[in-house]
C-alpha atoms as one frame of an Amber mdcrd trajectory, in Angstrom:
protein
 -31.656-106.710 -14.508 -31.538-107.065 -10.563 -34.864-105.239 -10.125 -36.577
-107.341 -12.708 -35.400-110.527 -10.880 -36.448-109.172  -7.577 -40.004-108.331
  -9.135 -40.242-111.908 -10.515 -38.949-113.830  -7.466 -41.759-111.723  -5.214
 -44.433-112.435  -7.693 -43.523-116.343  -7.539 -43.459-116.195  -3.749 -46.936
-114.554  -3.601 -48.264-116.876  -6.348 -47.218-119.818  -4.067 -48.338-118.347
  -0.889 -51.763-117.476  -2.584 -52.471-121.075  -3.617 -51.274-122.584  -0.196
 -53.235-120.074   1.688 -56.508-120.503   0.108 -56.235-124.242  -0.181 -56.008
-124.275   3.710 -58.109-121.348   4.687 -55.811-120.204   7.294 -57.997-117.195
   8.214 -61.306-116.144   9.216 -62.844-112.496   9.073 -64.623-112.060  12.341
 -65.914-108.644  10.811 -65.513-106.518   7.788 -66.651-102.779   7.795 -66.364
-100.841   4.521 -66.872 -97.060   4.939 -67.395 -95.264   1.578 -67.144 -91.302
   1.534 -68.719 -89.859  -1.474 -66.946 -86.878  -3.350 -66.888 -85.657  -6.778
 -63.924 -86.658  -8.825 -62.407 -89.029  -6.278 -64.096 -91.282  -3.523 -62.317
 -92.437  -0.454 -62.982 -96.144   0.727 -61.750 -97.287   4.168 -62.334-100.931
   4.954 -61.347-102.702   8.217 -60.782-106.396   8.391 -60.914-107.854  11.966
 -59.084-111.222  11.224 -58.426-114.341  13.166 -55.599-116.980  12.421 -57.067
-120.590  12.208 -53.458-122.062  11.546 -50.248-121.151  13.088 -47.299-119.450
  11.665 -49.249-117.032   9.260 -47.555-114.049   7.882 -49.444-113.340   4.604
 -53.206-112.114   4.535 -54.898-111.728   1.066 -57.062-108.868  -0.050 -59.463
-109.357  -2.731 -61.003-106.508  -5.136 -63.402-106.834  -7.849 -62.598-106.143
 -11.340 -64.577-102.835 -11.174 -62.831-101.618  -8.084 -59.385-102.476  -9.336
 -60.038-100.322 -12.404 -61.297 -97.431 -10.440 -58.752 -97.506  -7.729 -55.616
 -95.142  -8.110 -54.086 -95.450  -4.659 -54.175 -98.329  -2.130 -52.700 -98.597
   1.452 -52.685-101.295   4.211 -52.087-100.634   7.866 -52.580-102.264  11.114
 -55.469-100.254  13.040 -53.884 -97.516  15.076 -50.487 -97.707  13.514 -48.948
 -95.311  11.118 -46.581 -97.464   9.378 -48.078 -99.082   6.097 -47.527-102.655
   5.376 -45.958-104.438   2.160 -48.255-105.218  -0.445 -47.823-107.561  -3.197
 -49.908-107.422  -6.403 -50.851-110.994  -7.399 -53.084-110.165 -10.352 -56.381
-111.929 -11.190 -57.069-114.989  -9.793 -57.658-118.055 -11.907 -61.147-117.511
 -12.743 -60.651-113.947 -13.450 -63.383-112.855 -11.090 -61.309-110.802  -8.487
 -58.075-109.156  -8.225 -55.527-110.412  -5.408 -53.180-108.693  -3.196 -50.784
-110.261  -0.573 -50.251-108.194   2.635 -47.378-109.104   4.653 -48.323-108.902
   8.327 -45.986-107.198  10.932 -45.755-110.463  13.062 -46.220-114.081  12.678
 -49.745-115.032  14.229 -50.536-118.128  16.102 -53.644-120.000  16.227 -56.695
-117.960  17.327 -54.499-114.745  17.261 -56.435-111.734  16.048 -55.384-108.467
  14.158 -57.420-105.393  12.664 -56.178-104.347   9.320 -57.478-101.143   7.577
 -57.304-100.865   3.943 -57.485 -97.417   2.576 -58.006 -96.903  -1.080 -59.093
 -93.748  -3.363 -61.212 -94.212  -6.356 -61.212 -91.890  -9.326 -63.714 -91.329
 -12.013 -66.262 -93.365  -9.930 -69.097 -90.941  -9.972 -71.113 -89.500 -12.865
 -73.450 -86.493 -13.279 -77.057 -87.451 -13.006 -78.959 -85.864 -15.082 -76.135
 -85.489 -17.310 -77.462 -81.896 -18.392 -79.059 -79.198 -16.142 -79.764 -75.518
 -16.633 -77.469 -72.710 -15.206 -79.506 -72.499 -11.800 -80.121 -76.248 -11.229
 -78.430 -78.313  -8.609 -75.586 -80.620  -9.327 -76.554 -84.551  -8.693 -74.289
 -87.184  -8.773 -74.609 -91.108  -9.078 -72.138 -93.621  -7.414 -72.390 -97.348
  -8.099 -70.295-100.164  -6.128 -70.996-103.897  -5.152 -72.874-104.925  -2.551
 -70.531-107.548  -0.984 -66.939-107.187   0.119 -65.052-109.712  -1.576 -62.533
-112.172   0.541 -61.044-115.384   0.129 -61.936-116.362   3.598 -65.255-116.885
   5.298 -66.813-113.808   7.171 -68.943-113.844  10.120 -70.452-110.353   9.597
 -69.965-107.648   7.122 -71.583-104.185   6.329 -71.178-101.209   4.148 -71.625
 -97.749   5.246 -71.998 -95.101   2.511 -71.680 -91.578   3.578 -72.797 -88.472
   1.593 -71.621 -85.089   1.921 -74.963 -84.061   2.268 -78.272 -85.595   4.044
 -80.184 -84.742   0.928 -79.948 -88.117  -0.704 -82.223 -88.552  -3.735 -82.569
 -92.195  -3.964 -80.552 -95.389  -2.926 -80.864 -99.009  -4.296 -82.256-101.915
  -2.187 -80.660-105.332  -2.286 -82.568-108.305  -3.308 -82.116-112.103  -2.714
 -79.881-111.587   0.251 -82.557-112.979   2.935 -80.316-115.739   4.073 -77.560
-113.175   5.236 -79.912-110.863   6.934 -81.197-110.791  10.187 -82.631-107.024
  10.807 -82.498-105.408   7.664 -80.820-105.283   4.104 -80.389-101.642   4.090
 -81.088 -98.596   6.483 -80.673 -94.902   6.129 -79.855 -92.167   8.895 -79.227
 -88.804   7.920 -76.436 -88.837   5.563 -75.251 -92.390   5.952 -76.706 -95.454
   4.172 -75.811 -98.842   5.795 -75.874-101.995   3.914 -76.092-104.955   6.197
 -75.054-106.271   8.444 -74.974-109.534   6.505 -74.000-112.807   8.580 -72.333
-115.749   7.795 -70.899-114.784   4.335 -68.953-117.818   2.777 -65.632-117.468
   0.574 -67.096-114.335  -1.846 -64.082-114.155  -4.076 -64.956-116.992  -6.179
 -67.206-117.225  -9.354 -69.845-119.094  -7.935 -70.821-116.792  -5.058 -70.410
-113.724  -7.542 -72.527-115.019  -9.909 -75.351-115.875  -7.377 -75.166-113.118
  -4.728 -73.203-110.056  -5.928 -75.161-107.278  -7.287 -74.713-103.231  -7.848
 -75.879-100.699  -5.441 -75.996 -97.282  -6.076 -76.487 -93.598  -4.190 -78.133
 -90.659  -6.017 -77.181 -87.632  -4.087 -76.259 -83.733  -4.031 -72.809 -82.665
  -4.335 -72.267 -78.858  -3.713 -68.768 -78.557  -5.221 -67.283 -78.492  -8.517
 -66.314 -81.805 -10.036 -62.948 -80.949 -11.556 -60.575 -83.163 -13.658 -57.129
 -82.145 -15.132 -56.959 -83.876 -18.249 -53.369 -83.025 -18.599 -50.493 -81.752
 -16.530 -47.060 -80.845 -17.861 -44.582 -79.941 -15.082 -41.164 -78.653 -15.911
 -38.658 -78.068 -12.930 -35.461 -76.400 -14.061 -32.627 -76.520 -11.530 -30.055
 -73.553 -11.816 -26.903 -73.689  -9.889 -25.676 -70.536 -11.247 -28.893 -68.686
 -10.195 -29.442 -70.848  -7.045 -32.962 -71.224  -8.284 -35.547 -73.916  -8.751
 -38.024 -72.730 -11.452 -41.463 -74.760 -11.735 -43.761 -74.214 -14.561 -47.326
 -76.058 -15.027 -49.168 -76.312 -18.120 -52.703 -77.165 -16.847 -55.700 -78.378
 -18.945 -58.495 -78.164 -16.427 -62.066 -79.529 -17.211 -65.205 -79.405 -15.190
 -66.793 -82.863 -15.333 -70.087 -81.882 -13.855 -73.393 -81.842 -15.613 -73.198
 -80.002 -18.750 -75.040 -76.682 -19.340 -78.289 -76.966 -20.935 -79.245 -74.086
 -23.095 -77.282 -70.595 -23.358 -75.168 -69.238 -20.526 -76.421 -66.044 -19.093
 -73.842 -63.380 -17.833 -76.857 -61.278 -16.201 -78.002 -64.584 -14.214 -74.237
 -65.490 -13.107 -73.685 -61.966 -11.987 -76.587 -61.505  -9.909 -76.256 -64.882
  -8.149 -72.435 -64.202  -7.671 -73.498 -61.012  -5.993 -75.862 -62.460  -3.532
 -73.583 -65.376  -3.073 -75.754 -68.254  -4.364 -73.591 -69.582  -7.372 -74.680
 -73.164  -8.288 -72.325 -75.823  -7.084 -71.154 -76.812 -10.541 -69.769 -73.544
 -11.450 -66.010 -72.738 -10.617 -65.110 -69.161 -10.288 -61.823 -69.255  -8.404
 -59.188 -71.641  -7.096 -56.887 -71.785  -3.975 -53.422 -73.503  -4.485 -50.993
 -74.208  -1.804 -47.347 -73.363  -3.218 -44.058 -73.881  -1.465 -42.649 -71.301
   0.931 -40.405 -68.911  -0.268 -41.876 -68.533  -3.763 -41.184 -65.530  -5.829
 -41.727 -64.392  -9.527 -45.212 -66.058  -9.835 -46.767 -65.692 -13.020 -50.429
 -66.897 -14.441 -51.518 -66.639 -17.955 -53.667 -68.577 -20.317 -53.996 -68.623
 -24.276 -55.203 -65.117 -24.425 -52.289 -63.730 -22.223 -51.382 -62.688 -18.956
 -54.226 -62.989 -16.226 -54.104 -60.446 -13.467 -57.172 -61.716 -11.302 -54.792
 -63.507  -8.724 -53.627 -62.758  -5.285 -50.222 -64.349  -3.583 -49.713 -64.627
   0.011 -46.131 -65.692   0.238 -44.699 -67.532   3.358 -41.092 -67.159   3.923
 -38.591 -70.029   3.441 -38.545 -72.730   6.079 -35.122 -74.665   6.657 -35.084
 -78.219   5.569 -34.216 -79.161   9.049 -37.550 -77.662  10.491 -40.767 -79.670
  11.113 -42.859 -76.861  10.521 -45.284 -77.036   7.475 -45.912 -73.654   5.818
 -47.437 -72.953   2.458 -47.710 -69.828   0.170 -51.374 -69.308  -0.677 -52.296
 -68.400  -4.068 -55.850 -67.299  -4.999 -56.580 -67.087  -8.765 -59.716 -66.546
 -10.718 -59.823 -67.791 -14.264 -60.638 -65.605 -17.150 -64.352 -67.022 -17.182
 -66.437 -68.882 -14.936 -66.042 -72.727 -15.525 -69.372 -74.450 -15.920 -69.919
 -78.141 -16.442 -68.352 -79.543 -19.525 -66.135 -76.534 -20.110 -62.514 -76.384
 -20.226 -59.762 -73.844 -19.351 -56.189 -74.242 -20.008 -53.525 -72.014 -18.504
 -49.875 -71.903 -17.320 -48.645 -71.328 -13.830 -44.958 -70.698 -12.820 -43.008
 -69.868  -9.833 -39.224 -69.682  -8.627 -38.083 -70.993  -5.252 -34.679 -70.630
  -3.721 -32.652 -74.032  -4.603 -31.341 -74.111  -1.041 -34.881 -75.015   0.048
 -34.986 -78.121  -2.082 -31.427 -78.968  -2.404 -28.714 -80.420  -0.268 -25.040
 -81.563  -0.767 -23.816 -84.888   0.007 -20.057 -84.458   0.884 -19.625 -88.194
   1.330 -20.298 -89.150  -2.120 -19.976 -85.819  -3.808 -23.549 -85.753  -4.984
 -26.348 -83.240  -5.198 -29.972 -84.382  -4.030 -32.855 -82.256  -5.058 -36.386
 -82.574  -3.918 -39.093 -81.729  -6.654 -42.743 -81.897  -5.764 -44.674 -84.105
  -8.291 -47.599 -81.532  -8.463 -49.595 -78.691  -7.006 -52.676 -80.372  -6.123
 -55.860 -78.531  -7.134 -58.718 -79.339  -4.380 -61.117 -81.561  -5.575 -59.459
 -82.699  -8.598 -57.927 -85.861 -10.294 -55.012 -85.605 -12.781 -55.726 -87.925
 -15.640 -52.565 -87.785 -17.249 -49.339 -86.160 -15.952 -45.648 -85.685 -17.180
 -43.173 -84.307 -14.934 -39.740 -83.136 -16.278 -36.791 -82.234 -14.053 -34.256
 -80.303 -15.910 -30.646 -80.775 -14.387 -27.683 -78.382 -14.975 -25.613 -78.822
 -17.973 -22.825 -81.262 -17.438 -24.542 -83.215 -14.686 -23.549 -86.968 -14.647
 -24.339 -90.047 -12.839 -28.068 -89.160 -12.540 -30.181 -91.303 -10.144 -33.791
 -90.670  -9.209 -36.390 -92.046  -6.882 -40.301 -91.667  -7.420 -42.687 -91.552
  -4.228 -44.743 -94.152  -6.223 -44.389 -96.216  -9.423 -44.642 -94.286 -12.695
 -46.146 -95.534 -15.692 -42.691 -94.852 -17.446 -39.444 -92.926 -16.555 -36.334
 -92.127 -18.343 -33.491 -89.646 -19.004 -32.893 -87.737 -22.154 -31.058 -84.293
 -23.181 -32.261 -80.912 -23.603 -30.235 -78.212 -25.570 -31.388 -74.706 -24.895
 -29.829 -71.181 -25.227 -26.153 -71.069 -24.067 -25.770 -74.728 -23.826 -23.041
 -76.809 -25.355 -23.390 -80.475 -24.779 -27.129 -80.239 -23.423 -28.803 -80.712
 -20.003 -29.997 -84.103 -18.723 -33.757 -84.237 -18.190 -35.392 -86.893 -16.039
 -39.036 -87.440 -17.070 -41.823 -89.227 -15.412 -45.428 -90.195 -16.726 -48.395
 -90.657 -14.282 -51.989 -91.402 -14.259 -55.013 -90.802 -12.054 -53.238 -88.640
  -9.450 -55.136 -87.419  -6.245 -54.300 -85.508  -3.150 -52.786 -89.045  -1.823
 -49.895 -88.542  -4.722 -48.522 -85.191  -3.449 -44.835 -86.754  -2.798 -41.467
 -85.622  -3.810 -39.141 -86.904  -6.708 -35.808 -87.278  -5.458 -33.036 -86.659
  -8.063 -29.354 -87.192  -7.194 -26.312 -86.189  -9.573 -22.806 -85.143  -9.775
 -21.493 -81.899 -11.337 -17.760 -81.736 -12.008 -15.830 -78.496 -11.545 -15.349
 -78.290 -15.223 -19.162 -78.313 -15.805 -19.403 -75.052 -13.815 -16.972 -73.193
 -15.993 -18.689 -74.597 -19.107 -21.221 -71.714 -19.257 -19.138 -68.733 -18.562
 -16.353 -70.196 -20.980 -19.227 -70.238 -23.626 -20.588 -66.887 -23.011 -16.978
 -65.586 -23.189 -16.417 -67.576 -26.385 -19.454 -66.035 -27.753 -18.640 -62.505
 -27.107 -14.899 -63.080 -28.103 -16.130 -64.158 -31.550 -18.463 -61.203 -32.039
 -15.583 -59.064 -31.026 -13.336 -60.728 -33.628 -16.101 -60.823 -36.328 -16.594
 -56.931 -35.743 -12.925 -56.452 -35.768 -12.211 -58.273 -39.101 -15.407 -56.650
 -40.674 -14.201 -52.926 -39.949 -10.838 -53.858 -42.129 -12.576 -55.178 -45.105
 -12.928 -52.733 -47.940 -16.042 -53.612 -49.918 -16.184 -50.437 -52.034 -15.689
 -50.669 -55.954 -12.704 -49.182 -57.255 -12.028 -47.938 -60.778
């Protein structure tokens, strides 16, 4: 209830600040530069706002996304340029006209008149590209198409703005040319230099986050480019992390439903062509034949199987355990090959599991008498986006006073009970549901709980009771005479 009241207060304060700020136009954008780094399943966008305060005492700056950008954006962060600490963001929802999505950014200091500040908005867009053409033969190149809006929306006037679209390869097939923007252009509407396409600079752009400007000037721009890596999606990820105090072990098991969302295969698959191209190292970019994953240090008992059974084409280079106090970053490298090459439009479902020492991820709070365990949200597959993810943290039987913190807001979370072998009352399970996870979402879930001393004795007592029951049953059965007598 307290959390709901805090959220309501933040929204009310943000709404009042929005109406006040937009009416008085307290800021001016001296320059906006947006840089779009094209990719496959995800696209990274970095936008730098050079802002100037026109009124004294300003503490909130408003950032605007179009409806299309908001739907594609799965991660967003705002920082002062050159600083590492992110700023607080309050999502205000759509504006009154429904043309744009507003976010309020709390500035680190109160700005005076004519004070300037550079803000950097980092975001990751998912499912923002599409294969074009949608179907290719086994040896054809992979071409993707990306589309976005020409103008960067802002509730303030902008002196100059430009958009840079950077392709991973200079081999760009085509790009669109804006029309009807002559009043903002001095040198040229669009230029191309190598792998970078620059739209602008556009000068003296008035408030663009209003329906009148959007209807008159806003237009889509697209880039058609080569992409020489597989476009991967994890349609469904189911992670189970089981904590065992008796075994001092943390077992993590992932059920992964992998999909290659590149151009679909036209015609039949030729094993001979695939083997010959693989031998000479000229595999088409939309074919996935191996994965390299970073696992935690100290992993043991790694297993990898699919629907047909165990898959032996894997190689693990395990790194030794790292103390929690150490700042060194080490990973165990797992190289794995699917049972068959994954072409565009194909799926591959498999299970990956491993054990790690519990001491590497758990700590003991002696003051409050609680255990604190850190569980990674996922093991990121390079170049992939996780469409749906369910993470379950299975606690020891008898754990009480369960508290948890997610590194980013989940779609839903809750606590349930799981009863498995040798359990009496069941184990608490903390569940999280996520959507559109990228490499920016590889954080830690922290779960805190208490385990009474009696709970530690529950399992050996249950095992002892089971053996004693079997012994008594055998003892009684030996003394029962079931023979028939005359």
